[in-house]
mmCIF file of C-alpha atoms and ligand atoms in Angstrom:
data_model
loop_
_atom_site.group_PDB
_atom_site.id
_atom_site.type_symbol
_atom_site.label_atom_id
_atom_site.label_comp_id
_atom_site.label_asym_id
_atom_site.label_seq_id
_atom_site.Cartn_x
_atom_site.Cartn_y
_atom_site.Cartn_z
ATOM 1 C CA MET A 1143 -7.784 -15.430 -16.895
ATOM 2 C CA TRP A 1144 -8.290 -14.691 -13.237
ATOM 3 C CA SER A 1145 -8.474 -17.699 -10.928
ATOM 4 C CA TRP A 1146 -9.111 -18.023 -7.226
ATOM 5 C CA PRO A 1147 -6.086 -19.675 -5.618
ATOM 6 C CA ASN A 1148 -7.418 -19.677 -2.085
ATOM 7 C CA PRO A 1149 -8.676 -23.143 -1.053
ATOM 8 C CA LYS A 1150 -10.630 -21.699 1.895
ATOM 9 C CA SER A 1151 -12.711 -19.449 -0.271
ATOM 10 C CA LYS A 1152 -16.328 -20.230 -0.959
ATOM 11 C CA ILE A 1153 -16.218 -18.356 -4.235
ATOM 12 C CA ARG A 1154 -14.369 -19.964 -7.132
ATOM 13 C CA ASN A 1155 -13.433 -18.074 -10.285
ATOM 14 C CA PRO A 1156 -15.718 -15.222 -9.297
ATOM 15 C CA LYS A 1157 -17.065 -12.717 -11.762
ATOM 16 C CA SER A 1158 -18.849 -9.519 -10.833
ATOM 17 C CA ASN A 1159 -22.637 -9.614 -11.137
ATOM 18 C CA ASN A 1160 -25.433 -8.082 -9.070
ATOM 19 C CA LYS A 1161 -24.767 -10.550 -6.217
ATOM 20 C CA THR A 1162 -20.944 -10.314 -6.118
ATOM 21 C CA LEU A 1163 -18.334 -7.744 -6.967
ATOM 22 C CA VAL A 1164 -14.692 -8.595 -7.700
ATOM 23 C CA ILE A 1165 -12.277 -5.759 -6.983
ATOM 24 C CA PRO A 1166 -8.500 -5.711 -7.570
ATOM 25 C CA SER A 1167 -6.705 -4.257 -4.564
ATOM 26 C CA PRO A 1168 -3.164 -3.069 -5.387
ATOM 27 C CA ALA A 1169 -0.134 -2.593 -3.154
ATOM 28 C CA LYS A 1170 1.663 0.752 -2.842
ATOM 29 C CA ILE A 1171 5.230 1.881 -2.427
ATOM 30 C CA ASN A 1172 6.517 5.102 -0.865
ATOM 31 C CA LEU A 1173 8.959 6.698 -3.298
ATOM 32 C CA PHE A 1174 9.797 9.395 -0.775
ATOM 33 C CA LEU A 1175 9.022 9.668 2.926
ATOM 34 C CA LYS A 1176 10.043 12.468 5.255
ATOM 35 C CA VAL A 1177 8.999 12.749 8.885
ATOM 36 C CA VAL A 1178 8.437 16.448 9.522
ATOM 37 C CA GLY A 1179 7.141 16.567 13.050
ATOM 38 C CA ARG A 1180 5.475 14.960 16.004
ATOM 39 C CA ARG A 1181 2.122 16.155 17.241
ATOM 40 C CA PRO A 1182 1.206 16.452 20.915
ATOM 41 C CA ASP A 1183 -1.060 13.390 20.526
ATOM 42 C CA GLY A 1184 1.985 11.325 19.512
ATOM 43 C CA TYR A 1185 1.166 11.011 15.794
ATOM 44 C CA HIS A 1186 4.036 11.730 13.423
ATOM 45 C CA GLU A 1187 3.431 14.087 10.563
ATOM 46 C CA ILE A 1188 4.970 12.939 7.326
ATOM 47 C CA ILE A 1189 5.288 13.997 3.720
ATOM 48 C CA THR A 1190 5.296 11.031 1.410
ATOM 49 C CA LEU A 1191 5.021 10.276 -2.290
ATOM 50 C CA LEU A 1192 2.845 7.217 -2.807
ATOM 51 C CA CYS A 1193 2.325 5.211 -5.945
ATOM 52 C CA ARG A 1194 0.337 2.016 -6.505
ATOM 53 C CA VAL A 1195 2.114 -0.927 -8.108
ATOM 54 C CA SER A 1196 0.791 -3.857 -10.131
ATOM 55 C CA LEU A 1197 0.801 -6.393 -7.301
ATOM 56 C CA PHE A 1198 -2.782 -7.199 -6.344
ATOM 57 C CA ASP A 1199 -4.901 -8.808 -3.676
ATOM 58 C CA THR A 1200 -8.406 -9.598 -4.864
ATOM 59 C CA VAL A 1201 -11.376 -8.539 -2.779
ATOM 60 C CA VAL A 1202 -14.725 -10.194 -3.481
ATOM 61 C CA LEU A 1203 -17.911 -8.734 -2.002
ATOM 62 C CA ALA A 1204 -20.992 -10.965 -1.780
ATOM 63 C CA PHE A 1205 -24.205 -9.073 -1.064
ATOM 64 C CA ASP A 1206 -27.559 -9.917 0.531
ATOM 65 C CA ARG A 1207 -25.960 -11.192 3.752
ATOM 66 C CA PRO A 1208 -27.385 -10.580 7.228
ATOM 67 C CA THR A 1209 -24.043 -9.496 8.759
ATOM 68 C CA ILE A 1210 -20.547 -8.366 7.832
ATOM 69 C CA SER A 1211 -18.027 -11.215 7.605
ATOM 70 C CA VAL A 1212 -14.433 -11.537 6.406
ATOM 71 C CA GLU A 1213 -12.588 -14.592 5.117
ATOM 72 C CA CYS A 1214 -8.894 -14.561 4.362
ATOM 73 C CA ALA A 1215 -6.690 -17.646 4.388
ATOM 74 C CA HIS A 1216 -3.489 -15.738 5.284
ATOM 75 C CA PRO A 1217 -2.566 -16.542 8.907
ATOM 76 C CA GLY A 1218 -1.438 -12.954 9.606
ATOM 77 C CA VAL A 1219 -4.760 -11.409 8.626
ATOM 78 C CA PRO A 1220 -7.575 -11.254 11.182
ATOM 79 C CA GLU A 1221 -11.033 -12.410 10.114
ATOM 80 C CA ASP A 1222 -12.895 -10.445 12.777
ATOM 81 C CA ARG A 1223 -13.931 -6.810 13.142
ATOM 82 C CA THR A 1224 -10.274 -5.745 13.482
ATOM 83 C CA ASN A 1225 -9.780 -6.479 9.785
ATOM 84 C CA LEU A 1226 -9.557 -3.122 8.005
ATOM 85 C CA ALA A 1227 -11.945 -4.347 5.315
ATOM 86 C CA TYR A 1228 -14.531 -5.216 7.995
ATOM 87 C CA ARG A 1229 -14.043 -1.809 9.578
ATOM 88 C CA ALA A 1230 -14.555 -0.103 6.226
ATOM 89 C CA ALA A 1231 -17.846 -1.956 5.641
ATOM 90 C CA SER A 1232 -19.029 -1.224 9.154
ATOM 91 C CA LEU A 1233 -18.290 2.521 8.857
ATOM 92 C CA PHE A 1234 -19.921 2.618 5.409
ATOM 93 C CA PHE A 1235 -23.202 1.150 6.725
ATOM 94 C CA GLU A 1236 -23.041 3.424 9.756
ATOM 95 C CA ALA A 1237 -22.627 6.514 7.541
ATOM 96 C CA LEU A 1238 -25.573 5.339 5.437
ATOM 97 C CA SER A 1239 -27.605 4.709 8.614
ATOM 98 C CA ILE A 1240 -28.563 1.183 7.570
ATOM 99 C CA HIS A 1241 -28.103 -2.236 9.120
ATOM 100 C CA ASP A 1242 -26.890 -4.412 6.296
ATOM 101 C CA GLY A 1243 -24.379 -7.172 5.708
ATOM 102 C CA VAL A 1244 -21.726 -8.158 3.200
ATOM 103 C CA ALA A 1245 -19.412 -11.154 2.969
ATOM 104 C CA ILE A 1246 -15.854 -10.059 2.203
ATOM 105 C CA PHE A 1247 -13.402 -12.594 0.757
ATOM 106 C CA ILE A 1248 -9.761 -11.534 0.498
ATOM 107 C CA ASP A 1249 -7.299 -13.425 -1.662
ATOM 108 C CA LYS A 1250 -4.070 -12.189 -0.067
ATOM 109 C CA VAL A 1251 -1.098 -11.898 -2.415
ATOM 110 C CA VAL A 1252 0.458 -8.680 -1.079
ATOM 111 C CA PRO A 1253 2.820 -9.515 1.823
ATOM 112 C CA VAL A 1254 1.309 -8.537 5.193
ATOM 113 C CA ALA A 1255 2.795 -5.912 7.555
ATOM 114 C CA ALA A 1256 5.417 -5.312 4.885
ATOM 115 C CA GLY A 1257 5.070 -1.570 4.230
ATOM 116 C CA LEU A 1258 2.993 -2.226 1.092
ATOM 117 C CA GLY A 1259 -0.354 -0.997 2.410
ATOM 118 C CA GLY A 1260 -2.306 -4.211 1.756
ATOM 119 C CA GLY A 1261 -4.850 -3.766 4.560
ATOM 120 C CA SER A 1262 -5.550 -0.130 3.654
ATOM 121 C CA SER A 1263 -5.954 -1.083 0.019
ATOM 122 C CA ASN A 1264 -8.450 -3.838 0.929
ATOM 123 C CA ALA A 1265 -10.427 -1.295 2.977
ATOM 124 C CA ALA A 1266 -10.509 1.153 0.045
ATOM 125 C CA ALA A 1267 -11.646 -1.660 -2.278
ATOM 126 C CA VAL A 1268 -14.554 -2.396 0.084
ATOM 127 C CA LEU A 1269 -15.574 1.284 0.206
ATOM 128 C CA LEU A 1270 -15.431 1.630 -3.586
ATOM 129 C CA GLY A 1271 -17.343 -1.621 -4.046
ATOM 130 C CA LEU A 1272 -20.074 -0.795 -1.533
ATOM 131 C CA ASN A 1273 -20.495 2.723 -2.890
ATOM 132 C CA HIS A 1274 -20.926 1.252 -6.374
ATOM 133 C CA HIS A 1275 -23.380 -1.424 -5.211
ATOM 134 C CA TYR A 1276 -25.590 1.002 -3.275
ATOM 135 C CA GLY A 1277 -25.828 3.420 -6.233
ATOM 136 C CA PHE A 1278 -23.170 5.954 -5.204
ATOM 137 C CA PRO A 1279 -24.791 7.440 -2.086
ATOM 138 C CA PHE A 1280 -21.483 9.163 -1.191
ATOM 139 C CA ASP A 1281 -19.465 11.565 -3.328
ATOM 140 C CA ASP A 1282 -15.644 11.437 -3.368
ATOM 141 C CA GLU A 1283 -15.321 13.833 -0.444
ATOM 142 C CA GLU A 1284 -17.765 11.902 1.754
ATOM 143 C CA LEU A 1285 -16.178 8.552 0.917
ATOM 144 C CA ARG A 1286 -12.753 10.011 1.739
ATOM 145 C CA ALA A 1287 -14.024 11.077 5.178
ATOM 146 C CA ILE A 1288 -15.125 7.479 5.891
ATOM 147 C CA ALA A 1289 -11.787 6.170 4.573
ATOM 148 C CA LEU A 1290 -9.800 8.406 6.897
ATOM 149 C CA LYS A 1291 -11.625 6.902 9.886
ATOM 150 C CA VAL A 1292 -10.363 3.459 8.800
ATOM 151 C CA GLY A 1293 -6.715 4.471 8.419
ATOM 152 C CA ALA A 1294 -4.274 7.099 7.182
ATOM 153 C CA ASP A 1295 -3.413 5.369 3.876
ATOM 154 C CA VAL A 1296 -6.994 4.465 2.898
ATOM 155 C CA PRO A 1297 -7.893 7.818 1.219
ATOM 156 C CA PHE A 1298 -4.837 7.426 -1.013
ATOM 157 C CA PHE A 1299 -6.131 4.112 -2.384
ATOM 158 C CA LEU A 1300 -9.531 5.699 -3.139
ATOM 159 C CA LEU A 1301 -7.831 8.319 -5.298
ATOM 160 C CA ARG A 1302 -6.328 5.725 -7.676
ATOM 161 C CA ARG A 1303 -3.535 8.115 -8.725
ATOM 162 C CA ALA A 1304 0.028 8.705 -7.513
ATOM 163 C CA ALA A 1305 -0.131 11.326 -4.776
ATOM 164 C CA VAL A 1306 1.783 13.333 -2.225
ATOM 165 C CA ALA A 1307 0.276 12.847 1.247
ATOM 166 C CA ARG A 1308 0.937 15.328 4.034
ATOM 167 C CA GLY A 1309 0.081 15.346 7.716
ATOM 168 C CA ILE A 1310 -1.377 12.051 8.821
ATOM 169 C CA GLY A 1311 -2.892 10.964 5.530
ATOM 170 C CA GLY A 1312 -5.982 13.005 4.704
ATOM 171 C CA ASP A 1313 -4.279 15.797 2.803
ATOM 172 C CA LEU A 1314 -3.567 14.445 -0.680
ATOM 173 C CA GLU A 1315 -2.318 16.076 -3.841
ATOM 174 C CA VAL A 1316 -2.232 14.203 -7.142
ATOM 175 C CA TYR A 1317 1.351 13.797 -8.394
ATOM 176 C CA GLU A 1318 1.756 13.773 -12.184
ATOM 177 C CA ASP A 1319 5.539 13.860 -12.480
ATOM 178 C CA LEU A 1320 6.226 10.137 -12.697
ATOM 179 C CA THR A 1321 7.632 8.129 -15.494
ATOM 180 C CA PRO A 1322 6.961 4.394 -16.143
ATOM 181 C CA LEU A 1323 9.447 2.280 -14.211
ATOM 182 C CA ARG A 1324 9.837 -1.389 -13.394
ATOM 183 C CA VAL A 1325 9.767 -2.084 -9.670
ATOM 184 C CA LEU A 1326 11.599 -5.031 -8.183
ATOM 185 C CA LEU A 1327 10.097 -5.713 -4.759
ATOM 186 C CA VAL A 1328 12.107 -7.719 -2.269
ATOM 187 C CA CYS A 1329 10.181 -8.751 0.827
ATOM 188 C CA PRO A 1330 11.986 -10.273 3.809
ATOM 189 C CA LYS A 1331 9.943 -12.942 5.559
ATOM 190 C CA PHE A 1332 9.610 -11.074 8.867
ATOM 191 C CA GLU A 1333 6.920 -8.477 9.641
ATOM 192 C CA VAL A 1334 7.553 -4.990 11.025
ATOM 193 C CA PRO A 1335 4.705 -3.321 12.947
ATOM 194 C CA THR A 1336 4.389 0.302 11.832
ATOM 195 C CA ALA A 1337 3.818 1.502 15.419
ATOM 196 C CA TRP A 1338 7.160 -0.033 16.489
ATOM 197 C CA VAL A 1339 9.034 1.900 13.773
ATOM 198 C CA TYR A 1340 7.588 5.270 14.743
ATOM 199 C CA LYS A 1341 8.290 4.574 18.418
ATOM 200 C CA ASN A 1342 11.923 3.870 17.637
ATOM 201 C CA LEU A 1343 12.515 6.908 15.423
ATOM 202 C CA ASN A 1344 15.363 9.094 16.449
ATOM 203 C CA LEU A 1345 15.285 12.024 14.074
ATOM 204 C CA GLY A 1346 16.315 15.609 14.423
ATOM 205 C CA LEU A 1347 12.854 16.768 13.339
ATOM 206 C CA THR A 1348 12.949 20.177 11.768
ATOM 207 C CA ASN A 1349 9.234 20.803 11.406
ATOM 208 C CA HIS A 1350 10.148 23.008 8.427
ATOM 209 C CA SER A 1351 8.359 21.347 5.587
ATOM 210 C CA GLU A 1352 7.576 24.504 3.615
ATOM 211 C CA ASN A 1353 10.834 24.426 1.640
ATOM 212 C CA LEU A 1354 10.646 20.744 0.973
ATOM 213 C CA LYS A 1355 10.489 20.067 -2.736
ATOM 214 C CA ILE A 1356 9.274 16.733 -4.031
ATOM 215 C CA PRO A 1357 11.522 15.998 -6.993
ATOM 216 C CA ASN A 1358 10.079 15.840 -10.512
ATOM 217 C CA LEU A 1359 10.714 12.243 -11.526
ATOM 218 C CA LYS A 1360 9.588 12.723 -15.116
ATOM 219 C CA GLN A 1361 11.883 15.533 -16.255
ATOM 220 C CA ASP A 1362 15.298 14.272 -15.211
ATOM 221 C CA PHE A 1363 15.037 10.991 -13.359
ATOM 222 C CA SER A 1364 18.803 10.486 -13.064
ATOM 223 C CA ARG A 1365 19.138 13.751 -11.158
ATOM 224 C CA ALA A 1366 15.865 13.552 -9.238
ATOM 225 C CA LYS A 1367 16.478 10.027 -7.940
ATOM 226 C CA GLN A 1368 19.189 11.399 -5.619
ATOM 227 C CA PHE A 1369 16.457 13.159 -3.653
ATOM 228 C CA LEU A 1370 14.469 10.016 -2.965
ATOM 229 C CA PHE A 1371 14.805 8.743 0.596
ATOM 230 C CA ASN A 1372 12.838 7.268 3.474
ATOM 231 C CA ASP A 1373 13.319 8.646 6.989
ATOM 232 C CA LEU A 1374 11.949 5.438 8.510
ATOM 233 C CA GLU A 1375 14.805 3.300 7.149
ATOM 234 C CA GLN A 1376 17.143 4.295 9.939
ATOM 235 C CA ALA A 1377 14.940 2.811 12.679
ATOM 236 C CA THR A 1378 14.097 -0.384 10.800
ATOM 237 C CA ILE A 1379 17.658 -1.019 9.582
ATOM 238 C CA GLY A 1380 18.880 -0.575 13.171
ATOM 239 C CA LYS A 1381 16.968 -3.692 14.153
ATOM 240 C CA PHE A 1382 17.002 -5.517 10.825
ATOM 241 C CA PRO A 1383 20.346 -4.924 9.035
ATOM 242 C CA GLU A 1384 19.180 -7.317 6.299
ATOM 243 C CA ILE A 1385 17.329 -4.343 4.787
ATOM 244 C CA LYS A 1386 20.647 -2.602 4.140
ATOM 245 C CA THR A 1387 21.965 -5.782 2.513
ATOM 246 C CA ILE A 1388 18.972 -5.889 0.148
ATOM 247 C CA LYS A 1389 19.350 -2.213 -0.766
ATOM 248 C CA LYS A 1390 23.001 -2.737 -1.654
ATOM 249 C CA LEU A 1391 22.225 -5.865 -3.639
ATOM 250 C CA LEU A 1392 19.572 -4.066 -5.704
ATOM 251 C CA LEU A 1393 21.975 -1.216 -6.462
ATOM 252 C CA ASP A 1394 24.740 -3.669 -7.407
ATOM 253 C CA LEU A 1395 22.265 -5.363 -9.764
ATOM 254 C CA GLY A 1396 21.621 -2.111 -11.626
ATOM 255 C CA ALA A 1397 18.683 -0.463 -9.849
ATOM 256 C CA GLU A 1398 18.538 3.316 -10.351
ATOM 257 C CA THR A 1399 17.742 3.596 -6.671
ATOM 258 C CA ALA A 1400 16.669 1.261 -3.859
ATOM 259 C CA LEU A 1401 14.543 2.211 -0.863
ATOM 260 C CA MET A 1402 12.548 0.653 1.928
ATOM 261 C CA SER A 1403 8.796 1.125 1.407
ATOM 262 C CA GLY A 1404 6.868 2.798 4.248
ATOM 263 C CA SER A 1405 7.838 1.295 7.585
ATOM 264 C CA GLY A 1406 9.294 -1.766 5.852
ATOM 265 C CA PRO A 1407 10.596 -4.325 5.705
ATOM 266 C CA SER A 1408 9.925 -4.480 1.923
ATOM 267 C CA VAL A 1409 12.608 -2.887 -0.209
ATOM 268 C CA PHE A 1410 12.126 -1.878 -3.836
ATOM 269 C CA GLY A 1411 14.564 -1.212 -6.641
ATOM 270 C CA LEU A 1412 13.524 1.042 -9.529
ATOM 271 C CA PHE A 1413 14.662 0.051 -13.004
ATOM 272 C CA LYS A 1414 14.388 1.991 -16.257
ATOM 273 C CA ASP A 1415 15.519 -1.030 -18.215
ATOM 274 C CA GLY A 1416 13.119 -4.004 -18.129
ATOM 275 C CA GLN A 1417 15.766 -6.544 -19.161
ATOM 276 C CA GLU A 1418 18.073 -5.452 -16.391
ATOM 277 C CA ALA A 1419 15.198 -5.794 -13.913
ATOM 278 C CA THR A 1420 14.460 -9.336 -15.147
ATOM 279 C CA LYS A 1421 18.123 -10.309 -14.756
ATOM 280 C CA ALA A 1422 18.155 -8.809 -11.268
ATOM 281 C CA ILE A 1423 15.093 -10.747 -10.075
ATOM 282 C CA GLN A 1424 16.513 -13.983 -11.480
ATOM 283 C CA SER A 1425 19.754 -13.385 -9.630
ATOM 284 C CA ILE A 1426 17.995 -12.611 -6.315
ATOM 285 C CA ARG A 1427 15.693 -15.633 -6.663
ATOM 286 C CA ARG A 1428 18.717 -17.925 -6.947
ATOM 287 C CA GLY A 1429 19.479 -16.999 -3.319
ATOM 288 C CA ALA A 1430 15.889 -17.980 -2.327
ATOM 289 C CA ARG A 1431 16.018 -15.882 0.854
ATOM 290 C CA TRP A 1432 13.240 -13.443 0.159
ATOM 291 C CA LYS A 1433 9.896 -13.132 -1.602
ATOM 292 C CA THR A 1434 10.324 -11.176 -4.825
ATOM 293 C CA PHE A 1435 7.936 -9.577 -7.313
ATOM 294 C CA LEU A 1436 8.681 -7.734 -10.553
ATOM 295 C CA VAL A 1437 5.905 -5.205 -11.096
ATOM 296 C CA ASP A 1438 5.211 -1.764 -12.597
ATOM 297 C CA LEU A 1439 4.227 1.593 -11.207
ATOM 298 C CA LEU A 1440 0.480 1.991 -11.833
ATOM 299 C CA LEU A 1441 0.202 5.277 -13.683
ATOM 300 C CA PRO A 1442 -3.033 6.635 -15.137
HETATM 301 P P1 LIG B 923 0.687 0.002 7.433
HETATM 302 O O1 LIG B 923 2.012 0.556 6.986
HETATM 303 O O2 LIG B 923 -0.498 0.706 6.835
HETATM 304 O O3 LIG B 923 0.586 -0.244 8.908
HETATM 305 P P2 LIG B 923 1.435 -2.434 6.108
HETATM 306 O O4 LIG B 923 1.335 -2.161 4.693
HETATM 307 O O5 LIG B 923 2.817 -2.514 6.665
HETATM 308 O O6 LIG B 923 0.528 -1.433 6.867
HETATM 309 P P3 LIG B 923 -0.700 -4.406 6.214
HETATM 310 O O7 LIG B 923 -0.464 -5.545 5.283
HETATM 311 O O8 LIG B 923 -1.735 -3.425 5.841
HETATM 312 O O9 LIG B 923 0.704 -3.760 6.496
HETATM 313 O O10 LIG B 923 -1.014 -5.045 7.667
HETATM 314 C C1 LIG B 923 -0.817 -4.371 8.858
HETATM 315 C C2 LIG B 923 -1.536 -5.114 9.980
HETATM 316 O O11 LIG B 923 -2.937 -4.942 9.807
HETATM 317 C C3 LIG B 923 -1.271 -6.609 9.973
HETATM 318 O O12 LIG B 923 -0.554 -6.932 11.119
HETATM 319 C C4 LIG B 923 -2.646 -7.280 9.979
HETATM 320 O O13 LIG B 923 -2.812 -8.142 11.076
HETATM 321 C C5 LIG B 923 -3.648 -6.141 10.102
HETATM 322 N N1 LIG B 923 -4.730 -6.219 9.090
HETATM 323 C C6 LIG B 923 -6.016 -5.904 9.308
HETATM 324 N N2 LIG B 923 -6.748 -6.041 8.191
HETATM 325 C C7 LIG B 923 -5.917 -6.456 7.223
HETATM 326 C C8 LIG B 923 -6.086 -6.761 5.852
HETATM 327 N N3 LIG B 923 -7.275 -6.678 5.233
HETATM 328 N N4 LIG B 923 -4.998 -7.134 5.156
HETATM 329 C C9 LIG B 923 -3.782 -7.200 5.757
HETATM 330 N N5 LIG B 923 -3.581 -6.942 7.062
HETATM 331 C C10 LIG B 923 -4.618 -6.554 7.798
#
């Protein structure tokens, strides 16, 4: 049974009805991330394989409010218009050409600025919820265009499927070649701003992405896992060597592979064997250094 653990929230044990909507807002991991170029405007072009995992924030929308507001008890999450969920609501009303309000409550479980896409996922949850409440005024394409204005990862969360994203986020292709895996997430307690990571990248960028093949992780996982990597690790590990320590630990504990997610600092280990994953999380928790979660890839 779902319960509302946030003492600051005005809504307790919420259930969706015509006044409120309760929306699960999952985290994501990047199973593969290659930086393929840098545009003249400074943005990096990447190719990345994204998959949602079963670690959720909960977003509650309360309707019939005069303005947009956000409440979130997590100290690292802004409650003003810089919150991505606020921005999503604001752009939604603007696209609909109406002045309306919504109260957004976020129960934050997904670690913040951790490479797990929590803010983008909250924004997508708001867009999906508002579109539902207002009787679907926007089709998928139109909603995606609003999402892209909020942030590069937001369209991915609207799709609700694993996907390969190219460019700076808008170009998405559903990825079907995944197999169910347990995911052990290890989250160091420091935050890494994404902008810092890209600024400190030192890659020999080839710009040749045409030959790049995303491995098929369903057919032969043991072979394909060798091709999983994250180009952003190098920059983040340079400043935070702890990430390398976690990767090694996960591999020593039986993970098939271990990678940093997005710009970090979260690291995930993929396990085919659930028992092995349970033993691994117990072992890491004994050290009590990091936040850990044992979750699953969310596959359709
Ligand atoms: P990304 O890789 O997309 O930059 P991330 O997954 O590493 O993001 P988020 O948890 O989305 O990290 O937070 C990134 C920053 O966005 C935080 O520093 C936070 O202050 C800000 N932020 C704005 N809105 C939200 C939100 N709804 N939830 C979490 N963070 C938010």
